[in-house]
């Protein structure tokens, strides 16, 4: 089969090659790509990343391997706090340049739409610096971005959770609303790390509700290290998506299915932190919309959605079809963009990945093989990445 992309970046036709050849026999094309023997997939959607920061945590990886838990490192002033310190000191230029490089790596691995969070500032000035960096990438780069204000990623040093919550509701969110109205920064989602020792259920409810009141979609971290009833809260508040859910309750799963609240599962996190894997099978069986994200951040340094899909299949027992849907149409749904992104359908945005194999399953089957497998990445009908090897096989 074959597809045609229009100059406006949308998909014009999809179908059998000979039918399309007849349908467009009179048309002229700016560019034709011969995909004989190849596969065309929807561009991958990464539903959860933290890609704007300075201060990597490679030194902590050794501590984790030696048995230190996430919370032990966090309470010792490492983890998020370490990255916050470095991100506060970094200039907007430095942050933009590393962020741009990371997005390019994601794009080469097939991602065409990425959710990007702030959250390593924890004070208004640095959170806004991060959101400006994300906004600049939105305006100037080809890759699609859904931006998330995650000022409640951790309780800043010297504040209690209640004080941090009040600061976010009284100072951060009104400022975001003002910047949205002036057209300077357009944030899509609001996120809170709802966790024991971070933001409790009540603080989380207050922040998410205040974000919803200024028109942000609710899309937050819940039930990762301890069962917190985050899923029940999300369903009650009309959340678009909840991430992590390693410790979700049975009632929470049922509530999410009923509320059509997406579960964004992060197999890299459970793998790196040696946590219990999220119950993907139970969620799928109960009718929850399951999406995937890389959770790219200094704690889980992974750009590649094909590797995330592979881990989802092996460690969370998803089928390859389920994993592909979770990394395309369901991830788009988790970002409120499934009407325009996430599948190859007429009228949708022309975001495609062309792989050099006649079977699409190779994208999941080959663990870490995407560099040699992906021939083209196309966003809005424009080639944004072309594998060097493609030239060798060109139109002879």
mmCIF file of C-alpha atoms in Angstrom:
data_model
loop_
_atom_site.group_PDB
_atom_site.id
_atom_site.type_symbol
_atom_site.label_atom_id
_atom_site.label_comp_id
_atom_site.label_asym_id
_atom_site.label_seq_id
_atom_site.Cartn_x
_atom_site.Cartn_y
_atom_site.Cartn_z
ATOM 1 C CA UNK A 1 0.000 0.000 0.000
ATOM 2 C CA UNK A 2 1.028 3.590 -0.322
ATOM 3 C CA UNK A 3 0.204 7.050 0.947
ATOM 4 C CA UNK A 4 0.202 10.615 -0.352
ATOM 5 C CA UNK A 5 1.022 13.684 1.722
ATOM 6 C CA UNK A 6 -0.286 17.120 0.823
ATOM 7 C CA UNK A 7 1.708 20.360 0.831
ATOM 8 C CA UNK A 8 -0.222 21.462 3.971
ATOM 9 C CA UNK A 9 1.447 18.573 5.825
ATOM 10 C CA UNK A 10 -1.664 16.419 6.017
ATOM 11 C CA UNK A 11 -2.280 12.924 4.697
ATOM 12 C CA UNK A 12 -4.174 13.155 1.411
ATOM 13 C CA UNK A 13 -4.682 9.484 0.551
ATOM 14 C CA UNK A 14 -3.897 6.023 1.880
ATOM 15 C CA UNK A 15 -4.461 2.754 0.024
ATOM 16 C CA UNK A 16 -3.234 0.174 -2.461
ATOM 17 C CA UNK A 17 -0.376 1.460 -4.606
ATOM 18 C CA UNK A 18 -2.096 0.840 -7.960
ATOM 19 C CA UNK A 19 -5.320 2.550 -6.834
ATOM 20 C CA UNK A 20 -3.346 5.596 -5.653
ATOM 21 C CA UNK A 21 -1.287 5.603 -8.872
ATOM 22 C CA UNK A 22 -4.515 5.864 -10.910
ATOM 23 C CA UNK A 23 -6.081 8.400 -8.544
ATOM 24 C CA UNK A 24 -3.056 10.732 -8.813
ATOM 25 C CA UNK A 25 -1.991 9.942 -12.390
ATOM 26 C CA UNK A 26 -2.325 13.616 -13.336
ATOM 27 C CA UNK A 27 -0.672 15.026 -10.238
ATOM 28 C CA UNK A 28 2.888 16.294 -9.926
ATOM 29 C CA UNK A 29 4.829 15.641 -6.736
ATOM 30 C CA UNK A 30 7.616 17.604 -5.119
ATOM 31 C CA UNK A 31 9.178 14.396 -3.898
ATOM 32 C CA UNK A 32 8.623 10.667 -4.283
ATOM 33 C CA UNK A 33 10.088 8.116 -1.888
ATOM 34 C CA UNK A 34 10.366 4.568 -3.172
ATOM 35 C CA UNK A 35 9.303 2.356 -0.272
ATOM 36 C CA UNK A 36 9.345 -0.931 -2.160
ATOM 37 C CA UNK A 37 9.986 -3.697 0.354
ATOM 38 C CA UNK A 38 9.841 -1.247 3.262
ATOM 39 C CA UNK A 39 7.251 -0.477 5.949
ATOM 40 C CA UNK A 40 5.528 2.831 6.659
ATOM 41 C CA UNK A 41 4.439 3.386 10.267
ATOM 42 C CA UNK A 42 2.856 6.344 12.030
ATOM 43 C CA UNK A 43 5.445 8.620 13.654
ATOM 44 C CA UNK A 44 6.062 7.455 17.228
ATOM 45 C CA UNK A 45 4.665 9.500 20.107
ATOM 46 C CA UNK A 46 6.613 9.733 23.383
ATOM 47 C CA UNK A 47 4.021 10.516 26.046
ATOM 48 C CA UNK A 48 6.354 11.323 28.980
ATOM 49 C CA UNK A 49 9.770 13.030 28.997
ATOM 50 C CA UNK A 50 11.838 15.451 31.107
ATOM 51 C CA UNK A 51 14.257 16.699 28.430
ATOM 52 C CA UNK A 52 15.236 20.200 29.674
ATOM 53 C CA UNK A 53 17.930 20.128 32.369
ATOM 54 C CA UNK A 54 21.592 20.558 33.212
ATOM 55 C CA UNK A 55 23.542 18.227 35.495
ATOM 56 C CA UNK A 56 23.447 14.579 34.508
ATOM 57 C CA UNK A 57 23.376 11.921 37.227
ATOM 58 C CA UNK A 58 25.809 9.384 35.855
ATOM 59 C CA UNK A 59 27.494 9.255 39.295
ATOM 60 C CA UNK A 60 24.199 8.140 40.863
ATOM 61 C CA UNK A 61 23.838 5.216 38.476
ATOM 62 C CA UNK A 62 26.663 3.439 40.323
ATOM 63 C CA UNK A 63 24.899 4.105 43.665
ATOM 64 C CA UNK A 64 21.663 2.617 42.330
ATOM 65 C CA UNK A 65 23.487 -0.433 40.995
ATOM 66 C CA UNK A 66 25.008 -0.893 44.461
ATOM 67 C CA UNK A 67 21.508 -0.987 45.953
ATOM 68 C CA UNK A 68 20.609 2.596 46.931
ATOM 69 C CA UNK A 69 16.887 3.244 46.393
ATOM 70 C CA UNK A 70 15.440 6.213 44.492
ATOM 71 C CA UNK A 71 14.098 7.755 47.714
ATOM 72 C CA UNK A 72 17.381 7.199 49.627
ATOM 73 C CA UNK A 73 19.274 9.152 46.959
ATOM 74 C CA UNK A 74 16.514 11.795 46.864
ATOM 75 C CA UNK A 75 16.554 12.294 50.650
ATOM 76 C CA UNK A 76 20.359 12.562 50.666
ATOM 77 C CA UNK A 77 20.041 15.652 48.426
ATOM 78 C CA UNK A 78 20.682 13.775 45.173
ATOM 79 C CA UNK A 79 18.170 12.876 42.501
ATOM 80 C CA UNK A 80 15.871 15.696 41.431
ATOM 81 C CA UNK A 81 17.574 18.132 43.886
ATOM 82 C CA UNK A 82 20.976 17.640 42.202
ATOM 83 C CA UNK A 83 19.544 18.405 38.755
ATOM 84 C CA UNK A 84 17.570 21.379 40.115
ATOM 85 C CA UNK A 85 20.769 22.980 41.430
ATOM 86 C CA UNK A 86 22.456 22.701 38.020
ATOM 87 C CA UNK A 87 19.381 23.739 36.027
ATOM 88 C CA UNK A 88 18.934 26.878 38.142
ATOM 89 C CA UNK A 89 22.511 27.915 37.299
ATOM 90 C CA UNK A 90 22.298 27.131 33.567
ATOM 91 C CA UNK A 91 21.498 29.868 31.058
ATOM 92 C CA UNK A 92 18.505 29.656 28.758
ATOM 93 C CA UNK A 93 20.905 29.249 25.808
ATOM 94 C CA UNK A 94 22.724 26.298 27.410
ATOM 95 C CA UNK A 95 19.413 24.610 28.211
ATOM 96 C CA UNK A 96 18.072 25.173 24.696
ATOM 97 C CA UNK A 97 21.170 23.788 23.030
ATOM 98 C CA UNK A 98 21.214 20.491 25.000
ATOM 99 C CA UNK A 99 17.409 20.184 24.691
ATOM 100 C CA UNK A 100 17.590 20.605 20.899
ATOM 101 C CA UNK A 101 20.261 17.896 20.685
ATOM 102 C CA UNK A 102 18.104 15.510 22.771
ATOM 103 C CA UNK A 103 15.055 16.133 20.584
ATOM 104 C CA UNK A 104 17.165 15.349 17.501
ATOM 105 C CA UNK A 105 18.189 12.025 19.067
ATOM 106 C CA UNK A 106 14.524 11.229 19.794
ATOM 107 C CA UNK A 107 13.572 12.143 16.246
ATOM 108 C CA UNK A 108 16.242 9.848 14.743
ATOM 109 C CA UNK A 109 14.725 7.041 16.835
ATOM 110 C CA UNK A 110 11.336 7.682 15.218
ATOM 111 C CA UNK A 111 9.586 10.069 17.640
ATOM 112 C CA UNK A 112 7.598 12.794 15.863
ATOM 113 C CA UNK A 113 5.570 14.084 18.846
ATOM 114 C CA UNK A 114 7.070 14.374 22.335
ATOM 115 C CA UNK A 115 5.599 15.472 25.656
ATOM 116 C CA UNK A 116 8.139 17.752 27.403
ATOM 117 C CA UNK A 117 7.980 18.692 31.100
ATOM 118 C CA UNK A 118 9.499 21.475 33.148
ATOM 119 C CA UNK A 119 10.141 20.568 36.801
ATOM 120 C CA UNK A 120 13.840 21.079 37.531
ATOM 121 C CA UNK A 121 13.350 24.660 38.682
ATOM 122 C CA UNK A 122 10.839 24.372 41.536
ATOM 123 C CA UNK A 123 10.933 28.172 41.794
ATOM 124 C CA UNK A 124 8.959 30.423 39.453
ATOM 125 C CA UNK A 125 11.976 31.956 37.716
ATOM 126 C CA UNK A 126 13.583 28.627 36.712
ATOM 127 C CA UNK A 127 10.295 26.930 35.820
ATOM 128 C CA UNK A 128 9.545 29.834 33.451
ATOM 129 C CA UNK A 129 13.081 29.590 32.027
ATOM 130 C CA UNK A 130 12.429 25.909 31.223
ATOM 131 C CA UNK A 131 8.979 26.621 29.755
ATOM 132 C CA UNK A 132 10.443 29.391 27.546
ATOM 133 C CA UNK A 133 13.045 26.912 26.272
ATOM 134 C CA UNK A 134 10.268 24.406 25.440
ATOM 135 C CA UNK A 135 8.193 27.162 23.777
ATOM 136 C CA UNK A 136 11.168 28.199 21.646
ATOM 137 C CA UNK A 137 11.623 24.590 20.467
ATOM 138 C CA UNK A 138 7.887 24.386 19.710
ATOM 139 C CA UNK A 139 8.149 27.451 17.470
ATOM 140 C CA UNK A 140 11.484 26.722 15.782
ATOM 141 C CA UNK A 141 11.856 22.931 15.411
ATOM 142 C CA UNK A 142 9.996 20.437 13.217
ATOM 143 C CA UNK A 143 9.268 17.810 15.876
ATOM 144 C CA UNK A 144 5.848 18.118 17.568
ATOM 145 C CA UNK A 145 5.850 19.124 21.252
ATOM 146 C CA UNK A 146 3.201 18.975 23.980
ATOM 147 C CA UNK A 147 4.436 21.084 26.906
ATOM 148 C CA UNK A 148 3.821 20.368 30.567
ATOM 149 C CA UNK A 149 4.214 22.585 33.614
ATOM 150 C CA UNK A 150 5.648 20.296 36.314
ATOM 151 C CA UNK A 151 6.532 22.814 39.049
ATOM 152 C CA UNK A 152 5.291 20.271 41.621
ATOM 153 C CA UNK A 153 7.967 17.735 40.611
ATOM 154 C CA UNK A 154 9.478 17.854 44.098
ATOM 155 C CA UNK A 155 9.219 19.948 47.270
ATOM 156 C CA UNK A 156 11.970 22.587 47.088
ATOM 157 C CA UNK A 157 14.543 22.680 49.892
ATOM 158 C CA UNK A 158 13.422 24.923 52.753
ATOM 159 C CA UNK A 159 9.691 24.567 52.031
ATOM 160 C CA UNK A 160 7.015 22.186 53.260
ATOM 161 C CA UNK A 161 4.723 20.492 50.741
ATOM 162 C CA UNK A 162 1.884 22.793 51.840
ATOM 163 C CA UNK A 163 4.015 25.925 51.352
ATOM 164 C CA UNK A 164 5.147 24.685 47.934
ATOM 165 C CA UNK A 165 1.514 23.973 47.001
ATOM 166 C CA UNK A 166 0.415 27.476 48.060
ATOM 167 C CA UNK A 167 3.297 29.045 46.102
ATOM 168 C CA UNK A 168 2.312 27.132 42.940
ATOM 169 C CA UNK A 169 -1.384 28.030 43.250
ATOM 170 C CA UNK A 170 -0.911 31.673 44.294
ATOM 171 C CA UNK A 171 2.151 32.613 42.210
ATOM 172 C CA UNK A 172 3.127 30.110 39.491
ATOM 173 C CA UNK A 173 -0.263 29.376 37.931
ATOM 174 C CA UNK A 174 -1.514 32.996 37.781
ATOM 175 C CA UNK A 175 1.752 33.919 36.002
ATOM 176 C CA UNK A 176 1.280 31.040 33.523
ATOM 177 C CA UNK A 177 -2.266 32.193 32.858
ATOM 178 C CA UNK A 178 -1.005 35.716 32.167
ATOM 179 C CA UNK A 179 1.739 34.485 29.787
ATOM 180 C CA UNK A 180 -0.795 32.283 27.986
ATOM 181 C CA UNK A 181 -3.128 35.267 27.488
ATOM 182 C CA UNK A 182 -0.283 37.425 26.150
ATOM 183 C CA UNK A 183 0.687 34.574 23.790
ATOM 184 C CA UNK A 184 4.236 34.255 25.163
ATOM 185 C CA UNK A 185 4.045 30.698 26.479
ATOM 186 C CA UNK A 186 1.428 28.083 25.595
ATOM 187 C CA UNK A 187 1.467 25.260 28.135
ATOM 188 C CA UNK A 188 -0.684 22.190 27.415
ATOM 189 C CA UNK A 189 -0.605 20.065 30.586
ATOM 190 C CA UNK A 190 -0.177 20.231 34.353
ATOM 191 C CA UNK A 191 1.766 17.575 36.275
ATOM 192 C CA UNK A 192 2.384 16.805 39.977
ATOM 193 C CA UNK A 193 4.586 14.072 41.486
ATOM 194 C CA UNK A 194 1.960 12.550 43.789
ATOM 195 C CA UNK A 195 4.064 10.398 46.107
ATOM 196 C CA UNK A 196 4.721 9.628 49.751
ATOM 197 C CA UNK A 197 7.232 12.211 51.007
ATOM 198 C CA UNK A 198 6.618 14.470 47.978
ATOM 199 C CA UNK A 199 3.065 15.783 47.293
ATOM 200 C CA UNK A 200 0.255 14.009 49.137
ATOM 201 C CA UNK A 201 -3.205 13.383 47.707
ATOM 202 C CA UNK A 202 -4.697 16.607 49.069
ATOM 203 C CA UNK A 203 -1.910 18.903 47.773
ATOM 204 C CA UNK A 204 -2.012 17.074 44.446
ATOM 205 C CA UNK A 205 -5.781 17.591 44.171
ATOM 206 C CA UNK A 206 -5.445 21.329 44.898
ATOM 207 C CA UNK A 207 -2.691 21.886 42.310
ATOM 208 C CA UNK A 208 -4.303 19.805 39.563
ATOM 209 C CA UNK A 209 -7.680 21.474 40.060
ATOM 210 C CA UNK A 210 -6.081 24.945 39.940
ATOM 211 C CA UNK A 211 -4.297 23.958 36.708
ATOM 212 C CA UNK A 212 -7.517 22.621 35.203
ATOM 213 C CA UNK A 213 -9.204 25.923 36.099
ATOM 214 C CA UNK A 214 -6.757 27.830 33.854
ATOM 215 C CA UNK A 215 -7.355 25.406 30.977
ATOM 216 C CA UNK A 216 -4.501 22.900 31.381
ATOM 217 C CA UNK A 217 -4.990 19.170 30.741
ATOM 218 C CA UNK A 218 -4.266 17.030 33.798
ATOM 219 C CA UNK A 219 -1.442 14.586 33.121
ATOM 220 C CA UNK A 220 0.448 13.588 36.287
ATOM 221 C CA UNK A 221 2.840 11.148 38.045
ATOM 222 C CA UNK A 222 0.974 8.746 40.335
ATOM 223 C CA UNK A 223 1.259 5.511 42.339
ATOM 224 C CA UNK A 224 4.927 4.972 41.421
ATOM 225 C CA UNK A 225 6.650 3.984 44.677
ATOM 226 C CA UNK A 226 3.657 3.719 47.049
ATOM 227 C CA UNK A 227 -0.076 3.172 46.513
ATOM 228 C CA UNK A 228 -1.512 6.695 46.892
ATOM 229 C CA UNK A 229 -4.982 6.371 45.302
ATOM 230 C CA UNK A 230 -3.640 8.652 42.538
ATOM 231 C CA UNK A 231 -5.577 6.788 39.849
ATOM 232 C CA UNK A 232 -8.859 7.240 41.725
ATOM 233 C CA UNK A 233 -8.077 10.951 42.126
ATOM 234 C CA UNK A 234 -7.227 11.342 38.439
ATOM 235 C CA UNK A 235 -10.441 9.658 37.355
ATOM 236 C CA UNK A 236 -12.414 11.919 39.700
ATOM 237 C CA UNK A 237 -10.742 15.114 38.386
ATOM 238 C CA UNK A 238 -11.144 14.149 34.713
ATOM 239 C CA UNK A 239 -7.415 13.652 34.128
ATOM 240 C CA UNK A 240 -6.364 13.034 30.538
ATOM 241 C CA UNK A 241 -3.551 10.708 31.655
ATOM 242 C CA UNK A 242 -1.633 9.369 34.651
ATOM 243 C CA UNK A 243 1.958 8.120 34.416
ATOM 244 C CA UNK A 244 3.867 5.346 36.208
ATOM 245 C CA UNK A 245 1.154 3.424 38.145
ATOM 246 C CA UNK A 246 3.521 0.655 39.297
ATOM 247 C CA UNK A 247 1.568 0.550 42.608
ATOM 248 C CA UNK A 248 -1.946 1.315 41.301
ATOM 249 C CA UNK A 249 -4.898 -0.308 43.098
ATOM 250 C CA UNK A 250 -7.495 -2.536 41.429
ATOM 251 C CA UNK A 251 -10.105 0.169 42.122
ATOM 252 C CA UNK A 252 -7.840 2.728 40.468
ATOM 253 C CA UNK A 253 -7.584 0.613 37.304
ATOM 254 C CA UNK A 254 -11.378 0.257 37.142
ATOM 255 C CA UNK A 255 -11.850 3.996 37.705
ATOM 256 C CA UNK A 256 -9.367 4.884 34.939
ATOM 257 C CA UNK A 257 -11.065 2.540 32.460
ATOM 258 C CA UNK A 258 -14.442 4.103 33.234
ATOM 259 C CA UNK A 259 -13.124 7.688 33.005
ATOM 260 C CA UNK A 260 -11.195 7.009 29.745
ATOM 261 C CA UNK A 261 -8.102 8.283 31.522
ATOM 262 C CA UNK A 262 -4.963 7.011 29.756
ATOM 263 C CA UNK A 263 -2.254 5.080 31.638
ATOM 264 C CA UNK A 264 1.212 6.209 30.496
ATOM 265 C CA UNK A 265 3.477 3.282 31.357
ATOM 266 C CA UNK A 266 7.252 3.755 31.576
ATOM 267 C CA UNK A 267 9.063 0.424 31.252
ATOM 268 C CA UNK A 268 12.492 2.107 31.382
ATOM 269 C CA UNK A 269 11.871 3.401 34.928
ATOM 270 C CA UNK A 270 10.803 0.079 36.393
ATOM 271 C CA UNK A 271 13.760 -1.531 34.599
ATOM 272 C CA UNK A 272 16.411 0.979 35.799
ATOM 273 C CA UNK A 273 15.110 1.282 39.370
ATOM 274 C CA UNK A 274 14.329 -2.446 39.587
ATOM 275 C CA UNK A 275 10.749 -1.677 40.596
ATOM 276 C CA UNK A 276 7.723 -3.893 40.216
ATOM 277 C CA UNK A 277 6.585 -3.621 36.568
ATOM 278 C CA UNK A 278 3.274 -1.822 35.918
ATOM 279 C CA UNK A 279 0.337 -4.207 35.406
ATOM 280 C CA UNK A 280 -0.098 -3.604 31.697
ATOM 281 C CA UNK A 281 -2.011 -6.847 31.089
ATOM 282 C CA UNK A 282 -4.553 -6.185 33.828
ATOM 283 C CA UNK A 283 -5.084 -2.630 32.536
ATOM 284 C CA UNK A 284 -5.541 -3.789 28.947
ATOM 285 C CA UNK A 285 -7.949 -6.532 30.021
ATOM 286 C CA UNK A 286 -10.005 -3.997 31.980
ATOM 287 C CA UNK A 287 -10.196 -1.620 29.018
ATOM 288 C CA UNK A 288 -7.746 1.072 30.128
ATOM 289 C CA UNK A 289 -6.186 3.107 27.282
ATOM 290 C CA UNK A 290 -2.509 2.153 27.661
ATOM 291 C CA UNK A 291 0.177 4.492 26.312
ATOM 292 C CA UNK A 292 3.984 4.414 26.533
ATOM 293 C CA UNK A 293 6.669 6.983 27.293
ATOM 294 C CA UNK A 294 10.464 6.893 27.512
ATOM 295 C CA UNK A 295 10.569 8.948 30.744
ATOM 296 C CA UNK A 296 13.781 10.430 29.311
ATOM 297 C CA UNK A 297 15.454 12.218 32.257
ATOM 298 C CA UNK A 298 18.770 12.088 34.181
ATOM 299 C CA UNK A 299 17.493 9.021 36.061
ATOM 300 C CA UNK A 300 16.364 7.092 32.950
ATOM 301 C CA UNK A 301 18.508 8.202 30.021
ATOM 302 C CA UNK A 302 16.664 6.702 27.040
ATOM 303 C CA UNK A 303 15.716 8.469 23.791
ATOM 304 C CA UNK A 304 14.337 5.469 21.961
ATOM 305 C CA UNK A 305 10.657 4.561 21.753
ATOM 306 C CA UNK A 306 11.525 1.347 19.822
ATOM 307 C CA UNK A 307 13.527 0.221 22.896
ATOM 308 C CA UNK A 308 10.640 1.263 25.145
ATOM 309 C CA UNK A 309 8.258 -0.862 23.038
ATOM 310 C CA UNK A 310 10.650 -3.818 23.250
ATOM 311 C CA UNK A 311 10.815 -3.525 27.067
ATOM 312 C CA UNK A 312 7.017 -3.180 27.202
ATOM 313 C CA UNK A 313 6.645 -6.466 25.317
ATOM 314 C CA UNK A 314 9.277 -8.416 27.241
ATOM 315 C CA UNK A 315 8.860 -7.025 30.775
ATOM 316 C CA UNK A 316 5.196 -5.931 30.795
ATOM 317 C CA UNK A 317 3.950 -8.789 28.583
ATOM 318 C CA UNK A 318 2.329 -6.575 25.951
ATOM 319 C CA UNK A 319 1.936 -7.904 22.403
ATOM 320 C CA UNK A 320 3.810 -6.092 19.620
ATOM 321 C CA UNK A 321 0.508 -4.732 18.244
ATOM 322 C CA UNK A 322 -0.439 -3.408 21.685
ATOM 323 C CA UNK A 323 2.993 -1.801 22.107
ATOM 324 C CA UNK A 324 2.822 -0.108 18.697
ATOM 325 C CA UNK A 325 -0.677 1.251 19.445
ATOM 326 C CA UNK A 326 0.574 2.408 22.878
ATOM 327 C CA UNK A 327 3.484 4.293 21.244
ATOM 328 C CA UNK A 328 1.331 5.923 18.538
ATOM 329 C CA UNK A 329 -2.444 6.452 18.728
ATOM 330 C CA UNK A 330 -2.800 5.862 22.495
ATOM 331 C CA UNK A 331 0.167 8.091 23.336
ATOM 332 C CA UNK A 332 -1.392 10.771 21.114
ATOM 333 C CA UNK A 333 -4.653 10.283 23.052
ATOM 334 C CA UNK A 334 -2.775 10.744 26.350
ATOM 335 C CA UNK A 335 -1.701 14.179 25.044
ATOM 336 C CA UNK A 336 -5.176 15.087 23.766
ATOM 337 C CA UNK A 337 -3.955 14.891 20.151
ATOM 338 C CA UNK A 338 -5.384 11.634 18.806
ATOM 339 C CA UNK A 339 -7.704 13.460 16.400
ATOM 340 C CA UNK A 340 -4.683 14.815 14.461
ATOM 341 C CA UNK A 341 -1.765 12.492 15.340
ATOM 342 C CA UNK A 342 -0.901 8.861 15.976
ATOM 343 C CA UNK A 343 -2.214 6.983 12.937
ATOM 344 C CA UNK A 344 -2.018 6.952 9.132
ATOM 345 C CA UNK A 345 -5.443 8.292 8.184
ATOM 346 C CA UNK A 346 -6.619 10.788 5.589
ATOM 347 C CA UNK A 347 -6.762 14.299 7.062
ATOM 348 C CA UNK A 348 -4.337 13.585 9.896
ATOM 349 C CA UNK A 349 -0.920 15.201 10.159
ATOM 350 C CA UNK A 350 1.637 13.502 7.889
ATOM 351 C CA UNK A 351 3.997 12.137 10.563
ATOM 352 C CA UNK A 352 5.571 8.890 9.354
ATOM 353 C CA UNK A 353 8.509 6.552 9.928
ATOM 354 C CA UNK A 354 9.817 4.462 7.033
ATOM 355 C CA UNK A 355 11.711 1.348 8.079
ATOM 356 C CA UNK A 356 14.012 -0.738 5.936
ATOM 357 C CA UNK A 357 12.201 -4.033 6.389
ATOM 358 C CA UNK A 358 9.116 -5.658 4.932
ATOM 359 C CA UNK A 359 7.886 -6.485 8.451
ATOM 360 C CA UNK A 360 7.204 -3.636 10.867
ATOM 361 C CA UNK A 361 7.845 -5.925 13.847
ATOM 362 C CA UNK A 362 11.582 -5.515 13.240
ATOM 363 C CA UNK A 363 11.298 -2.108 14.947
ATOM 364 C CA UNK A 364 10.489 -3.905 18.225
ATOM 365 C CA UNK A 365 12.290 -7.218 17.592
ATOM 366 C CA UNK A 366 15.685 -5.548 17.070
ATOM 367 C CA UNK A 367 16.631 -4.281 20.519
ATOM 368 C CA UNK A 368 18.603 -1.064 20.010
ATOM 369 C CA UNK A 369 18.691 -1.572 16.242
ATOM 370 C CA UNK A 370 16.743 1.505 15.182
ATOM 371 C CA UNK A 371 19.841 3.396 13.912
ATOM 372 C CA UNK A 372 20.257 0.979 11.005
ATOM 373 C CA UNK A 373 16.555 0.248 10.561
ATOM 374 C CA UNK A 374 14.909 3.662 10.265
ATOM 375 C CA UNK A 375 15.330 5.108 6.755
ATOM 376 C CA UNK A 376 13.184 8.238 6.995
ATOM 377 C CA UNK A 377 11.365 10.227 9.634
ATOM 378 C CA UNK A 378 8.733 12.574 8.229
ATOM 379 C CA UNK A 379 6.936 15.338 10.156
ATOM 380 C CA UNK A 380 4.075 17.284 8.522
ATOM 381 C CA UNK A 381 5.060 15.803 5.177
ATOM 382 C CA UNK A 382 8.642 17.047 5.467
ATOM 383 C CA UNK A 383 11.659 14.710 5.701
ATOM 384 C CA UNK A 384 13.283 15.650 9.017
ATOM 385 C CA UNK A 385 15.702 12.723 9.146
ATOM 386 C CA UNK A 386 17.167 10.627 6.345
ATOM 387 C CA UNK A 387 19.513 7.752 7.050
ATOM 388 C CA UNK A 388 22.863 8.199 5.238
ATOM 389 C CA UNK A 389 22.572 4.642 3.898
ATOM 390 C CA UNK A 390 19.469 5.533 1.860
ATOM 391 C CA UNK A 391 21.547 7.266 -0.811
ATOM 392 C CA UNK A 392 23.289 4.006 -1.734
ATOM 393 C CA UNK A 393 19.981 2.415 -2.763
ATOM 394 C CA UNK A 394 18.515 5.470 -4.501
ATOM 395 C CA UNK A 395 16.675 5.546 -7.839
ATOM 396 C CA UNK A 396 18.850 3.363 -10.103
#
